[in-house]
Protein backbone atom coordinates (compact mmCIF):
# COMPACT_ATOMS: atom_id res chain seq x y z
CA UNK A 1 0.00 0.00 0.00
CA UNK A 2 2.80 2.38 0.93
CA UNK A 3 4.55 1.68 -2.32
CA UNK A 4 1.40 2.45 -4.25
CA UNK A 5 0.79 5.67 -2.37
CA UNK A 6 4.44 6.69 -2.90
CA UNK A 7 4.02 6.04 -6.60
CA UNK A 8 0.77 8.00 -6.71
CA UNK A 9 2.42 10.86 -4.85
CA UNK A 10 5.27 10.84 -7.38
CA UNK A 11 2.95 11.31 -10.35
CA UNK A 12 0.29 13.41 -8.65
CA UNK A 13 2.14 15.42 -6.03
CA UNK A 14 0.04 17.38 -3.61
CA UNK A 15 0.81 21.07 -3.64
CA UNK A 16 0.93 23.58 -0.82
CA UNK A 17 -2.26 25.66 -0.96
CA UNK A 18 -0.49 28.91 -0.27
CA UNK A 19 2.76 28.64 -2.30
CA UNK A 20 2.14 25.77 -4.77
CA UNK A 21 5.37 23.93 -4.00
CA UNK A 22 5.27 20.14 -3.70
CA UNK A 23 4.28 18.99 -0.25
CA UNK A 24 6.49 16.47 1.48
CA UNK A 25 4.65 13.31 2.37
CA UNK A 26 4.19 14.19 6.02
CA UNK A 27 2.92 17.68 5.18
CA UNK A 28 -0.77 18.37 4.74
CA UNK A 29 -2.41 21.28 2.89
CA UNK A 30 0.16 23.91 3.84
CA UNK A 31 3.94 23.38 3.72
CA UNK A 32 6.10 23.87 6.80
CA UNK A 33 7.65 27.09 5.50
CA UNK A 34 4.25 28.65 4.85
CA UNK A 35 3.00 27.57 8.28
CA UNK A 36 5.84 29.53 9.85
CA UNK A 37 5.03 32.44 7.61
CA UNK A 38 1.27 32.75 8.30
CA UNK A 39 0.28 36.20 9.63
CA UNK A 40 -1.15 34.92 12.90
CA UNK A 41 -2.92 37.43 15.16
CA UNK A 42 -4.63 35.65 18.09
CA UNK A 43 -4.41 38.51 20.62
CA UNK A 44 -3.60 37.68 24.22
CA UNK A 45 -6.09 40.30 25.34
CA UNK A 46 -9.57 39.14 24.35
CA UNK A 47 -11.38 42.13 25.85
CA UNK A 48 -9.44 45.05 24.45
CA UNK A 49 -8.14 44.60 20.93
CA UNK A 50 -8.73 45.82 17.38
CA UNK A 51 -11.31 43.19 16.59
CA UNK A 52 -13.39 43.96 19.64
CA UNK A 53 -13.02 47.70 19.07
CA UNK A 54 -14.69 47.26 15.67
CA UNK A 55 -17.93 46.83 17.65
CA UNK A 56 -17.50 49.70 20.08
CA UNK A 57 -20.55 51.91 20.28
CA UNK A 58 -22.53 49.48 18.15
CA UNK A 59 -23.17 46.34 20.15
CA UNK A 60 -21.93 44.85 23.43
CA UNK A 61 -19.43 42.05 22.85
CA UNK A 62 -17.75 40.14 25.66
CA UNK A 63 -14.59 38.99 23.90
CA UNK A 64 -13.27 38.92 20.37
CA UNK A 65 -10.36 37.43 18.48
CA UNK A 66 -9.17 36.46 15.01
CA UNK A 67 -6.63 33.97 13.81
CA UNK A 68 -5.01 35.56 10.74
CA UNK A 69 -4.48 38.94 9.13
CA UNK A 70 -6.20 39.12 5.77
CA UNK A 71 -4.57 41.18 3.06
CA UNK A 72 -5.41 41.74 -0.58
CA UNK A 73 -2.45 39.60 -1.56
CA UNK A 74 -1.21 36.82 0.62
CA UNK A 75 -1.52 33.43 2.20
CA UNK A 76 -4.68 34.14 4.18
CA UNK A 77 -6.54 35.20 1.07
CA UNK A 78 -5.53 32.00 -0.71
CA UNK A 79 -6.67 29.86 2.21
CA UNK A 80 -10.04 31.59 2.51
CA UNK A 81 -10.57 31.56 -1.25
CA UNK A 82 -9.89 27.83 -1.49
CA UNK A 83 -12.20 27.19 1.44
CA UNK A 84 -15.07 29.34 0.19
CA UNK A 85 -14.97 28.85 -3.54
CA UNK A 86 -13.00 25.70 -4.30
CA UNK A 87 -14.72 23.29 -1.95
CA UNK A 88 -11.63 22.62 0.15
CA UNK A 89 -13.26 22.17 3.54
CA UNK A 90 -10.10 20.64 4.96
CA UNK A 91 -8.89 24.23 5.35
CA UNK A 92 -11.62 24.76 7.94
CA UNK A 93 -10.23 21.77 9.82
CA UNK A 94 -6.68 23.12 9.52
CA UNK A 95 -7.58 26.59 10.83
CA UNK A 96 -10.07 25.27 13.38
CA UNK A 97 -7.55 22.88 14.90
CA UNK A 98 -4.75 25.44 15.12
CA UNK A 99 -6.90 28.34 16.33
CA UNK A 100 -8.95 26.05 18.56
CA UNK A 101 -5.77 24.87 20.27
CA UNK A 102 -4.64 28.49 20.87
CA UNK A 103 -8.05 29.55 22.17
CA UNK A 104 -8.19 26.59 24.49
CA UNK A 105 -4.66 27.19 25.76
CA UNK A 106 -5.47 30.81 26.59
CA UNK A 107 -8.23 29.60 28.96
CA UNK A 108 -10.26 32.72 28.23
CA UNK A 109 -13.15 31.19 26.33
CA UNK A 110 -13.85 28.50 28.89
CA UNK A 111 -17.48 29.41 29.49
CA UNK A 112 -18.96 29.15 26.00
CA UNK A 113 -22.33 27.40 25.86
CA UNK A 114 -22.84 27.35 22.11
CA UNK A 115 -20.88 28.09 18.95
CA UNK A 116 -23.06 29.69 16.27
CA UNK A 117 -21.91 30.30 12.67
CA UNK A 118 -23.01 33.28 10.59
CA UNK A 119 -25.57 31.54 8.38
CA UNK A 120 -25.51 31.54 4.60
CA UNK A 121 -28.56 32.51 2.64
CA UNK A 122 -30.35 29.23 1.69
CA UNK A 123 -29.88 29.93 -2.01
CA UNK A 124 -26.14 30.44 -1.54
CA UNK A 125 -25.95 27.32 0.60
CA UNK A 126 -27.63 25.32 -2.12
CA UNK A 127 -25.30 26.69 -4.78
CA UNK A 128 -22.11 26.20 -2.77
CA UNK A 129 -23.25 22.96 -1.20
CA UNK A 130 -21.75 23.74 2.20
CA UNK A 131 -21.29 26.53 4.70
CA UNK A 132 -17.58 27.34 4.77
CA UNK A 133 -17.79 27.69 8.55
CA UNK A 134 -18.93 24.13 9.27
CA UNK A 135 -15.60 22.33 9.51
CA UNK A 136 -14.02 25.33 11.31
CA UNK A 137 -16.94 25.47 13.75
CA UNK A 138 -16.84 21.76 14.42
CA UNK A 139 -13.14 21.84 15.27
CA UNK A 140 -13.55 24.87 17.56
CA UNK A 141 -16.42 23.05 19.24
CA UNK A 142 -14.20 20.07 19.82
CA UNK A 143 -11.32 22.10 21.29
CA UNK A 144 -13.51 24.32 23.47
CA UNK A 145 -15.63 21.34 24.50
CA UNK A 146 -18.92 23.02 23.81
CA UNK A 147 -21.92 22.57 21.48
CA UNK A 148 -22.28 23.58 17.84
CA UNK A 149 -25.65 25.14 16.94
CA UNK A 150 -25.71 25.89 13.22
CA UNK A 151 -29.42 25.95 12.40
CA UNK A 152 -31.09 28.24 14.92
CA UNK A 153 -29.88 31.54 13.51
CA UNK A 154 -31.01 31.80 9.88
CA UNK A 155 -30.57 34.33 7.11
CA UNK A 156 -33.81 35.51 5.59
CA UNK A 157 -34.37 37.10 2.24
CA UNK A 158 -36.50 39.97 1.17
CA UNK A 159 -39.50 38.88 -0.83
CA UNK A 160 -39.19 39.12 -4.60
CA UNK A 161 -42.40 41.11 -4.74
CA UNK A 162 -41.11 43.83 -2.45
CA UNK A 163 -41.89 47.34 -3.50
CA UNK A 164 -39.29 49.79 -4.57
CA UNK A 165 -39.72 51.62 -1.28
CA UNK A 166 -38.90 48.51 0.71
CA UNK A 167 -35.95 47.85 -1.51
CA UNK A 168 -34.75 51.38 -1.01
CA UNK A 169 -35.11 51.06 2.76
CA UNK A 170 -33.26 47.80 2.75
CA UNK A 171 -30.47 49.35 0.75
CA UNK A 172 -30.44 52.31 3.07
CA UNK A 173 -30.25 50.18 6.21
CA UNK A 174 -27.53 48.10 4.61
CA UNK A 175 -28.89 45.36 6.77
CA UNK A 176 -29.08 41.69 5.88
CA UNK A 177 -31.83 40.20 7.93
CA UNK A 178 -31.16 37.44 10.38
CA UNK A 179 -33.72 35.56 12.39
CA UNK A 180 -33.26 33.58 15.57
CA UNK A 181 -35.86 30.83 15.36
CA UNK A 182 -35.74 29.89 19.06
CA UNK A 183 -34.83 32.52 21.66
CA UNK A 184 -35.32 30.25 24.68
CA UNK A 185 -32.24 28.12 23.94
CA UNK A 186 -29.84 31.06 24.24
CA UNK A 187 -31.40 32.63 27.33
CA UNK A 188 -28.72 33.18 30.01
CA UNK A 189 -26.11 31.65 27.67
CA UNK A 190 -22.74 32.73 26.34
CA UNK A 191 -22.65 32.39 22.55
CA UNK A 192 -19.50 32.32 20.44
CA UNK A 193 -20.43 33.73 17.05
CA UNK A 194 -18.03 32.72 14.27
CA UNK A 195 -17.33 34.01 10.76
CA UNK A 196 -14.62 33.75 8.11
CA UNK A 197 -13.37 37.31 7.59
CA UNK A 198 -14.29 40.40 9.58
CA UNK A 199 -14.01 43.65 7.65
CA UNK A 200 -16.48 46.33 8.73
CA UNK A 201 -18.22 43.97 11.12
CA UNK A 202 -21.61 44.84 9.58
CA UNK A 203 -22.74 41.24 9.07
CA UNK A 204 -21.71 40.21 12.55
CA UNK A 205 -23.41 43.30 13.93
CA UNK A 206 -26.67 42.31 12.21
CA UNK A 207 -26.43 38.81 13.68
CA UNK A 208 -25.73 40.20 17.13
CA UNK A 209 -28.70 42.56 16.97
CA UNK A 210 -30.96 39.57 16.42
CA UNK A 211 -29.24 37.45 19.07
CA UNK A 212 -29.45 40.31 21.58
CA UNK A 213 -33.24 40.08 21.54
CA UNK A 214 -32.69 37.09 23.82
CA UNK A 215 -32.81 37.66 27.57
CA UNK A 216 -29.45 37.88 29.29
CA UNK A 217 -27.45 36.55 26.36
CA UNK A 218 -23.70 37.14 26.17
CA UNK A 219 -21.91 37.17 22.83
CA UNK A 220 -18.27 36.73 21.94
CA UNK A 221 -16.91 36.71 18.40
CA UNK A 222 -14.06 34.88 16.71
CA UNK A 223 -13.22 34.86 13.03
CA UNK A 224 -10.69 33.05 10.90
CA UNK A 225 -9.32 36.33 9.62
CA UNK A 226 -9.39 40.08 10.13
CA UNK A 227 -8.81 42.79 7.58
CA UNK A 228 -7.97 46.38 8.49
ZN1 LIG B 1 3.93 26.65 1.08
PDB file of C-alpha atoms and ligand atoms in Angstrom:
ATOM      1  CA  UNK A   1       0.000   0.000   0.000  1.00  0.00           C
ATOM      2  CA  UNK A   2       2.798   2.383   0.934  1.00  0.00           C
ATOM      3  CA  UNK A   3       4.549   1.681  -2.317  1.00  0.00           C
ATOM      4  CA  UNK A   4       1.396   2.451  -4.251  1.00  0.00           C
ATOM      5  CA  UNK A   5       0.794   5.666  -2.367  1.00  0.00           C
ATOM      6  CA  UNK A   6       4.441   6.691  -2.904  1.00  0.00           C
ATOM      7  CA  UNK A   7       4.025   6.038  -6.604  1.00  0.00           C
ATOM      8  CA  UNK A   8       0.774   7.999  -6.709  1.00  0.00           C
ATOM      9  CA  UNK A   9       2.425  10.862  -4.855  1.00  0.00           C
ATOM     10  CA  UNK A  10       5.266  10.836  -7.377  1.00  0.00           C
ATOM     11  CA  UNK A  11       2.955  11.307 -10.347  1.00  0.00           C
ATOM     12  CA  UNK A  12       0.292  13.412  -8.650  1.00  0.00           C
ATOM     13  CA  UNK A  13       2.140  15.418  -6.032  1.00  0.00           C
ATOM     14  CA  UNK A  14       0.037  17.384  -3.609  1.00  0.00           C
ATOM     15  CA  UNK A  15       0.807  21.066  -3.638  1.00  0.00           C
ATOM     16  CA  UNK A  16       0.927  23.584  -0.821  1.00  0.00           C
ATOM     17  CA  UNK A  17      -2.258  25.660  -0.957  1.00  0.00           C
ATOM     18  CA  UNK A  18      -0.488  28.908  -0.273  1.00  0.00           C
ATOM     19  CA  UNK A  19       2.758  28.635  -2.303  1.00  0.00           C
ATOM     20  CA  UNK A  20       2.144  25.775  -4.774  1.00  0.00           C
ATOM     21  CA  UNK A  21       5.373  23.926  -3.999  1.00  0.00           C
ATOM     22  CA  UNK A  22       5.274  20.137  -3.704  1.00  0.00           C
ATOM     23  CA  UNK A  23       4.280  18.991  -0.254  1.00  0.00           C
ATOM     24  CA  UNK A  24       6.486  16.468   1.484  1.00  0.00           C
ATOM     25  CA  UNK A  25       4.654  13.308   2.371  1.00  0.00           C
ATOM     26  CA  UNK A  26       4.191  14.192   6.025  1.00  0.00           C
ATOM     27  CA  UNK A  27       2.917  17.682   5.175  1.00  0.00           C
ATOM     28  CA  UNK A  28      -0.770  18.375   4.740  1.00  0.00           C
ATOM     29  CA  UNK A  29      -2.405  21.284   2.889  1.00  0.00           C
ATOM     30  CA  UNK A  30       0.157  23.914   3.837  1.00  0.00           C
ATOM     31  CA  UNK A  31       3.942  23.383   3.718  1.00  0.00           C
ATOM     32  CA  UNK A  32       6.103  23.866   6.798  1.00  0.00           C
ATOM     33  CA  UNK A  33       7.650  27.091   5.499  1.00  0.00           C
ATOM     34  CA  UNK A  34       4.249  28.648   4.854  1.00  0.00           C
ATOM     35  CA  UNK A  35       2.999  27.565   8.281  1.00  0.00           C
ATOM     36  CA  UNK A  36       5.839  29.534   9.854  1.00  0.00           C
ATOM     37  CA  UNK A  37       5.027  32.439   7.610  1.00  0.00           C
ATOM     38  CA  UNK A  38       1.275  32.745   8.302  1.00  0.00           C
ATOM     39  CA  UNK A  39       0.284  36.201   9.633  1.00  0.00           C
ATOM     40  CA  UNK A  40      -1.147  34.923  12.903  1.00  0.00           C
ATOM     41  CA  UNK A  41      -2.925  37.429  15.160  1.00  0.00           C
ATOM     42  CA  UNK A  42      -4.625  35.646  18.087  1.00  0.00           C
ATOM     43  CA  UNK A  43      -4.413  38.513  20.617  1.00  0.00           C
ATOM     44  CA  UNK A  44      -3.598  37.681  24.217  1.00  0.00           C
ATOM     45  CA  UNK A  45      -6.091  40.295  25.335  1.00  0.00           C
ATOM     46  CA  UNK A  46      -9.571  39.142  24.347  1.00  0.00           C
ATOM     47  CA  UNK A  47     -11.376  42.135  25.850  1.00  0.00           C
ATOM     48  CA  UNK A  48      -9.444  45.048  24.448  1.00  0.00           C
ATOM     49  CA  UNK A  49      -8.141  44.601  20.935  1.00  0.00           C
ATOM     50  CA  UNK A  50      -8.729  45.821  17.382  1.00  0.00           C
ATOM     51  CA  UNK A  51     -11.311  43.193  16.592  1.00  0.00           C
ATOM     52  CA  UNK A  52     -13.389  43.962  19.643  1.00  0.00           C
ATOM     53  CA  UNK A  53     -13.020  47.696  19.073  1.00  0.00           C
ATOM     54  CA  UNK A  54     -14.693  47.256  15.668  1.00  0.00           C
ATOM     55  CA  UNK A  55     -17.927  46.825  17.648  1.00  0.00           C
ATOM     56  CA  UNK A  56     -17.495  49.704  20.076  1.00  0.00           C
ATOM     57  CA  UNK A  57     -20.551  51.911  20.276  1.00  0.00           C
ATOM     58  CA  UNK A  58     -22.526  49.480  18.145  1.00  0.00           C
ATOM     59  CA  UNK A  59     -23.169  46.340  20.152  1.00  0.00           C
ATOM     60  CA  UNK A  60     -21.935  44.853  23.426  1.00  0.00           C
ATOM     61  CA  UNK A  61     -19.427  42.054  22.849  1.00  0.00           C
ATOM     62  CA  UNK A  62     -17.750  40.141  25.657  1.00  0.00           C
ATOM     63  CA  UNK A  63     -14.590  38.994  23.903  1.00  0.00           C
ATOM     64  CA  UNK A  64     -13.275  38.918  20.366  1.00  0.00           C
ATOM     65  CA  UNK A  65     -10.363  37.427  18.482  1.00  0.00           C
ATOM     66  CA  UNK A  66      -9.171  36.459  15.012  1.00  0.00           C
ATOM     67  CA  UNK A  67      -6.627  33.969  13.812  1.00  0.00           C
ATOM     68  CA  UNK A  68      -5.012  35.559  10.740  1.00  0.00           C
ATOM     69  CA  UNK A  69      -4.477  38.936   9.132  1.00  0.00           C
ATOM     70  CA  UNK A  70      -6.201  39.125   5.772  1.00  0.00           C
ATOM     71  CA  UNK A  71      -4.573  41.179   3.061  1.00  0.00           C
ATOM     72  CA  UNK A  72      -5.408  41.741  -0.580  1.00  0.00           C
ATOM     73  CA  UNK A  73      -2.446  39.603  -1.558  1.00  0.00           C
ATOM     74  CA  UNK A  74      -1.213  36.822   0.619  1.00  0.00           C
ATOM     75  CA  UNK A  75      -1.519  33.427   2.202  1.00  0.00           C
ATOM     76  CA  UNK A  76      -4.683  34.136   4.182  1.00  0.00           C
ATOM     77  CA  UNK A  77      -6.539  35.199   1.069  1.00  0.00           C
ATOM     78  CA  UNK A  78      -5.531  32.001  -0.709  1.00  0.00           C
ATOM     79  CA  UNK A  79      -6.671  29.864   2.207  1.00  0.00           C
ATOM     80  CA  UNK A  80     -10.044  31.586   2.510  1.00  0.00           C
ATOM     81  CA  UNK A  81     -10.569  31.558  -1.247  1.00  0.00           C
ATOM     82  CA  UNK A  82      -9.894  27.828  -1.492  1.00  0.00           C
ATOM     83  CA  UNK A  83     -12.196  27.194   1.438  1.00  0.00           C
ATOM     84  CA  UNK A  84     -15.066  29.341   0.193  1.00  0.00           C
ATOM     85  CA  UNK A  85     -14.974  28.854  -3.538  1.00  0.00           C
ATOM     86  CA  UNK A  86     -12.997  25.698  -4.296  1.00  0.00           C
ATOM     87  CA  UNK A  87     -14.722  23.292  -1.947  1.00  0.00           C
ATOM     88  CA  UNK A  88     -11.626  22.619   0.151  1.00  0.00           C
ATOM     89  CA  UNK A  89     -13.262  22.174   3.536  1.00  0.00           C
ATOM     90  CA  UNK A  90     -10.099  20.637   4.962  1.00  0.00           C
ATOM     91  CA  UNK A  91      -8.894  24.227   5.354  1.00  0.00           C
ATOM     92  CA  UNK A  92     -11.616  24.760   7.941  1.00  0.00           C
ATOM     93  CA  UNK A  93     -10.228  21.772   9.817  1.00  0.00           C
ATOM     94  CA  UNK A  94      -6.677  23.120   9.522  1.00  0.00           C
ATOM     95  CA  UNK A  95      -7.579  26.593  10.826  1.00  0.00           C
ATOM     96  CA  UNK A  96     -10.070  25.274  13.384  1.00  0.00           C
ATOM     97  CA  UNK A  97      -7.553  22.881  14.898  1.00  0.00           C
ATOM     98  CA  UNK A  98      -4.751  25.435  15.125  1.00  0.00           C
ATOM     99  CA  UNK A  99      -6.895  28.336  16.329  1.00  0.00           C
ATOM    100  CA  UNK A 100      -8.948  26.047  18.564  1.00  0.00           C
ATOM    101  CA  UNK A 101      -5.772  24.873  20.269  1.00  0.00           C
ATOM    102  CA  UNK A 102      -4.636  28.489  20.868  1.00  0.00           C
ATOM    103  CA  UNK A 103      -8.053  29.551  22.173  1.00  0.00           C
ATOM    104  CA  UNK A 104      -8.188  26.587  24.486  1.00  0.00           C
ATOM    105  CA  UNK A 105      -4.655  27.188  25.757  1.00  0.00           C
ATOM    106  CA  UNK A 106      -5.472  30.815  26.591  1.00  0.00           C
ATOM    107  CA  UNK A 107      -8.228  29.595  28.962  1.00  0.00           C
ATOM    108  CA  UNK A 108     -10.264  32.718  28.230  1.00  0.00           C
ATOM    109  CA  UNK A 109     -13.148  31.187  26.327  1.00  0.00           C
ATOM    110  CA  UNK A 110     -13.850  28.505  28.887  1.00  0.00           C
ATOM    111  CA  UNK A 111     -17.477  29.414  29.488  1.00  0.00           C
ATOM    112  CA  UNK A 112     -18.963  29.149  25.999  1.00  0.00           C
ATOM    113  CA  UNK A 113     -22.332  27.395  25.864  1.00  0.00           C
ATOM    114  CA  UNK A 114     -22.838  27.350  22.110  1.00  0.00           C
ATOM    115  CA  UNK A 115     -20.878  28.092  18.947  1.00  0.00           C
ATOM    116  CA  UNK A 116     -23.060  29.686  16.266  1.00  0.00           C
ATOM    117  CA  UNK A 117     -21.911  30.296  12.666  1.00  0.00           C
ATOM    118  CA  UNK A 118     -23.009  33.276  10.594  1.00  0.00           C
ATOM    119  CA  UNK A 119     -25.571  31.541   8.377  1.00  0.00           C
ATOM    120  CA  UNK A 120     -25.506  31.538   4.598  1.00  0.00           C
ATOM    121  CA  UNK A 121     -28.557  32.512   2.645  1.00  0.00           C
ATOM    122  CA  UNK A 122     -30.349  29.228   1.695  1.00  0.00           C
ATOM    123  CA  UNK A 123     -29.881  29.931  -2.008  1.00  0.00           C
ATOM    124  CA  UNK A 124     -26.144  30.443  -1.540  1.00  0.00           C
ATOM    125  CA  UNK A 125     -25.947  27.323   0.602  1.00  0.00           C
ATOM    126  CA  UNK A 126     -27.630  25.318  -2.124  1.00  0.00           C
ATOM    127  CA  UNK A 127     -25.303  26.691  -4.783  1.00  0.00           C
ATOM    128  CA  UNK A 128     -22.109  26.203  -2.767  1.00  0.00           C
ATOM    129  CA  UNK A 129     -23.254  22.958  -1.196  1.00  0.00           C
ATOM    130  CA  UNK A 130     -21.747  23.737   2.203  1.00  0.00           C
ATOM    131  CA  UNK A 131     -21.285  26.531   4.700  1.00  0.00           C
ATOM    132  CA  UNK A 132     -17.577  27.337   4.767  1.00  0.00           C
ATOM    133  CA  UNK A 133     -17.787  27.691   8.553  1.00  0.00           C
ATOM    134  CA  UNK A 134     -18.932  24.127   9.269  1.00  0.00           C
ATOM    135  CA  UNK A 135     -15.598  22.332   9.515  1.00  0.00           C
ATOM    136  CA  UNK A 136     -14.025  25.329  11.305  1.00  0.00           C
ATOM    137  CA  UNK A 137     -16.941  25.470  13.754  1.00  0.00           C
ATOM    138  CA  UNK A 138     -16.842  21.764  14.421  1.00  0.00           C
ATOM    139  CA  UNK A 139     -13.136  21.837  15.265  1.00  0.00           C
ATOM    140  CA  UNK A 140     -13.545  24.869  17.556  1.00  0.00           C
ATOM    141  CA  UNK A 141     -16.421  23.052  19.240  1.00  0.00           C
ATOM    142  CA  UNK A 142     -14.202  20.068  19.817  1.00  0.00           C
ATOM    143  CA  UNK A 143     -11.323  22.095  21.293  1.00  0.00           C
ATOM    144  CA  UNK A 144     -13.508  24.324  23.471  1.00  0.00           C
ATOM    145  CA  UNK A 145     -15.632  21.340  24.498  1.00  0.00           C
ATOM    146  CA  UNK A 146     -18.922  23.024  23.811  1.00  0.00           C
ATOM    147  CA  UNK A 147     -21.915  22.570  21.482  1.00  0.00           C
ATOM    148  CA  UNK A 148     -22.283  23.584  17.837  1.00  0.00           C
ATOM    149  CA  UNK A 149     -25.650  25.139  16.939  1.00  0.00           C
ATOM    150  CA  UNK A 150     -25.713  25.891  13.218  1.00  0.00           C
ATOM    151  CA  UNK A 151     -29.422  25.951  12.395  1.00  0.00           C
ATOM    152  CA  UNK A 152     -31.089  28.241  14.918  1.00  0.00           C
ATOM    153  CA  UNK A 153     -29.881  31.535  13.506  1.00  0.00           C
ATOM    154  CA  UNK A 154     -31.006  31.801   9.885  1.00  0.00           C
ATOM    155  CA  UNK A 155     -30.570  34.331   7.113  1.00  0.00           C
ATOM    156  CA  UNK A 156     -33.809  35.510   5.594  1.00  0.00           C
ATOM    157  CA  UNK A 157     -34.370  37.096   2.239  1.00  0.00           C
ATOM    158  CA  UNK A 158     -36.504  39.973   1.174  1.00  0.00           C
ATOM    159  CA  UNK A 159     -39.497  38.882  -0.833  1.00  0.00           C
ATOM    160  CA  UNK A 160     -39.193  39.123  -4.602  1.00  0.00           C
ATOM    161  CA  UNK A 161     -42.402  41.111  -4.738  1.00  0.00           C
ATOM    162  CA  UNK A 162     -41.113  43.826  -2.448  1.00  0.00           C
ATOM    163  CA  UNK A 163     -41.890  47.342  -3.497  1.00  0.00           C
ATOM    164  CA  UNK A 164     -39.286  49.793  -4.574  1.00  0.00           C
ATOM    165  CA  UNK A 165     -39.719  51.619  -1.284  1.00  0.00           C
ATOM    166  CA  UNK A 166     -38.897  48.507   0.706  1.00  0.00           C
ATOM    167  CA  UNK A 167     -35.949  47.853  -1.511  1.00  0.00           C
ATOM    168  CA  UNK A 168     -34.751  51.378  -1.008  1.00  0.00           C
ATOM    169  CA  UNK A 169     -35.108  51.061   2.764  1.00  0.00           C
ATOM    170  CA  UNK A 170     -33.257  47.804   2.754  1.00  0.00           C
ATOM    171  CA  UNK A 171     -30.467  49.348   0.747  1.00  0.00           C
ATOM    172  CA  UNK A 172     -30.438  52.307   3.072  1.00  0.00           C
ATOM    173  CA  UNK A 173     -30.255  50.180   6.206  1.00  0.00           C
ATOM    174  CA  UNK A 174     -27.528  48.103   4.614  1.00  0.00           C
ATOM    175  CA  UNK A 175     -28.890  45.355   6.766  1.00  0.00           C
ATOM    176  CA  UNK A 176     -29.084  41.694   5.883  1.00  0.00           C
ATOM    177  CA  UNK A 177     -31.835  40.195   7.926  1.00  0.00           C
ATOM    178  CA  UNK A 178     -31.161  37.439  10.379  1.00  0.00           C
ATOM    179  CA  UNK A 179     -33.725  35.564  12.388  1.00  0.00           C
ATOM    180  CA  UNK A 180     -33.262  33.581  15.567  1.00  0.00           C
ATOM    181  CA  UNK A 181     -35.862  30.832  15.360  1.00  0.00           C
ATOM    182  CA  UNK A 182     -35.736  29.895  19.058  1.00  0.00           C
ATOM    183  CA  UNK A 183     -34.833  32.524  21.656  1.00  0.00           C
ATOM    184  CA  UNK A 184     -35.316  30.254  24.682  1.00  0.00           C
ATOM    185  CA  UNK A 185     -32.242  28.123  23.942  1.00  0.00           C
ATOM    186  CA  UNK A 186     -29.842  31.061  24.235  1.00  0.00           C
ATOM    187  CA  UNK A 187     -31.403  32.633  27.325  1.00  0.00           C
ATOM    188  CA  UNK A 188     -28.715  33.178  30.009  1.00  0.00           C
ATOM    189  CA  UNK A 189     -26.107  31.650  27.670  1.00  0.00           C
ATOM    190  CA  UNK A 190     -22.740  32.732  26.341  1.00  0.00           C
ATOM    191  CA  UNK A 191     -22.649  32.389  22.552  1.00  0.00           C
ATOM    192  CA  UNK A 192     -19.501  32.321  20.444  1.00  0.00           C
ATOM    193  CA  UNK A 193     -20.425  33.735  17.050  1.00  0.00           C
ATOM    194  CA  UNK A 194     -18.032  32.723  14.268  1.00  0.00           C
ATOM    195  CA  UNK A 195     -17.332  34.010  10.759  1.00  0.00           C
ATOM    196  CA  UNK A 196     -14.622  33.751   8.110  1.00  0.00           C
ATOM    197  CA  UNK A 197     -13.366  37.313   7.594  1.00  0.00           C
ATOM    198  CA  UNK A 198     -14.289  40.401   9.582  1.00  0.00           C
ATOM    199  CA  UNK A 199     -14.007  43.648   7.648  1.00  0.00           C
ATOM    200  CA  UNK A 200     -16.480  46.334   8.726  1.00  0.00           C
ATOM    201  CA  UNK A 201     -18.223  43.969  11.117  1.00  0.00           C
ATOM    202  CA  UNK A 202     -21.607  44.840   9.582  1.00  0.00           C
ATOM    203  CA  UNK A 203     -22.740  41.242   9.066  1.00  0.00           C
ATOM    204  CA  UNK A 204     -21.711  40.211  12.554  1.00  0.00           C
ATOM    205  CA  UNK A 205     -23.412  43.296  13.934  1.00  0.00           C
ATOM    206  CA  UNK A 206     -26.672  42.312  12.214  1.00  0.00           C
ATOM    207  CA  UNK A 207     -26.433  38.808  13.675  1.00  0.00           C
ATOM    208  CA  UNK A 208     -25.732  40.201  17.132  1.00  0.00           C
ATOM    209  CA  UNK A 209     -28.700  42.555  16.972  1.00  0.00           C
ATOM    210  CA  UNK A 210     -30.964  39.575  16.420  1.00  0.00           C
ATOM    211  CA  UNK A 211     -29.242  37.454  19.073  1.00  0.00           C
ATOM    212  CA  UNK A 212     -29.451  40.313  21.579  1.00  0.00           C
ATOM    213  CA  UNK A 213     -33.243  40.083  21.543  1.00  0.00           C
ATOM    214  CA  UNK A 214     -32.688  37.093  23.823  1.00  0.00           C
ATOM    215  CA  UNK A 215     -32.812  37.655  27.567  1.00  0.00           C
ATOM    216  CA  UNK A 216     -29.449  37.876  29.290  1.00  0.00           C
ATOM    217  CA  UNK A 217     -27.448  36.548  26.364  1.00  0.00           C
ATOM    218  CA  UNK A 218     -23.698  37.141  26.166  1.00  0.00           C
ATOM    219  CA  UNK A 219     -21.910  37.172  22.827  1.00  0.00           C
ATOM    220  CA  UNK A 220     -18.266  36.735  21.937  1.00  0.00           C
ATOM    221  CA  UNK A 221     -16.910  36.705  18.400  1.00  0.00           C
ATOM    222  CA  UNK A 222     -14.062  34.882  16.707  1.00  0.00           C
ATOM    223  CA  UNK A 223     -13.220  34.858  13.029  1.00  0.00           C
ATOM    224  CA  UNK A 224     -10.685  33.054  10.895  1.00  0.00           C
ATOM    225  CA  UNK A 225      -9.320  36.328   9.620  1.00  0.00           C
ATOM    226  CA  UNK A 226      -9.391  40.076  10.128  1.00  0.00           C
ATOM    227  CA  UNK A 227      -8.811  42.788   7.583  1.00  0.00           C
ATOM    228  CA  UNK A 228      -7.970  46.378   8.490  1.00  0.00           C
TER     229      UNK A 228
HETATM  230 ZN1  LIG B   1       3.927  26.652   1.084  1.00  0.00          ZN
END
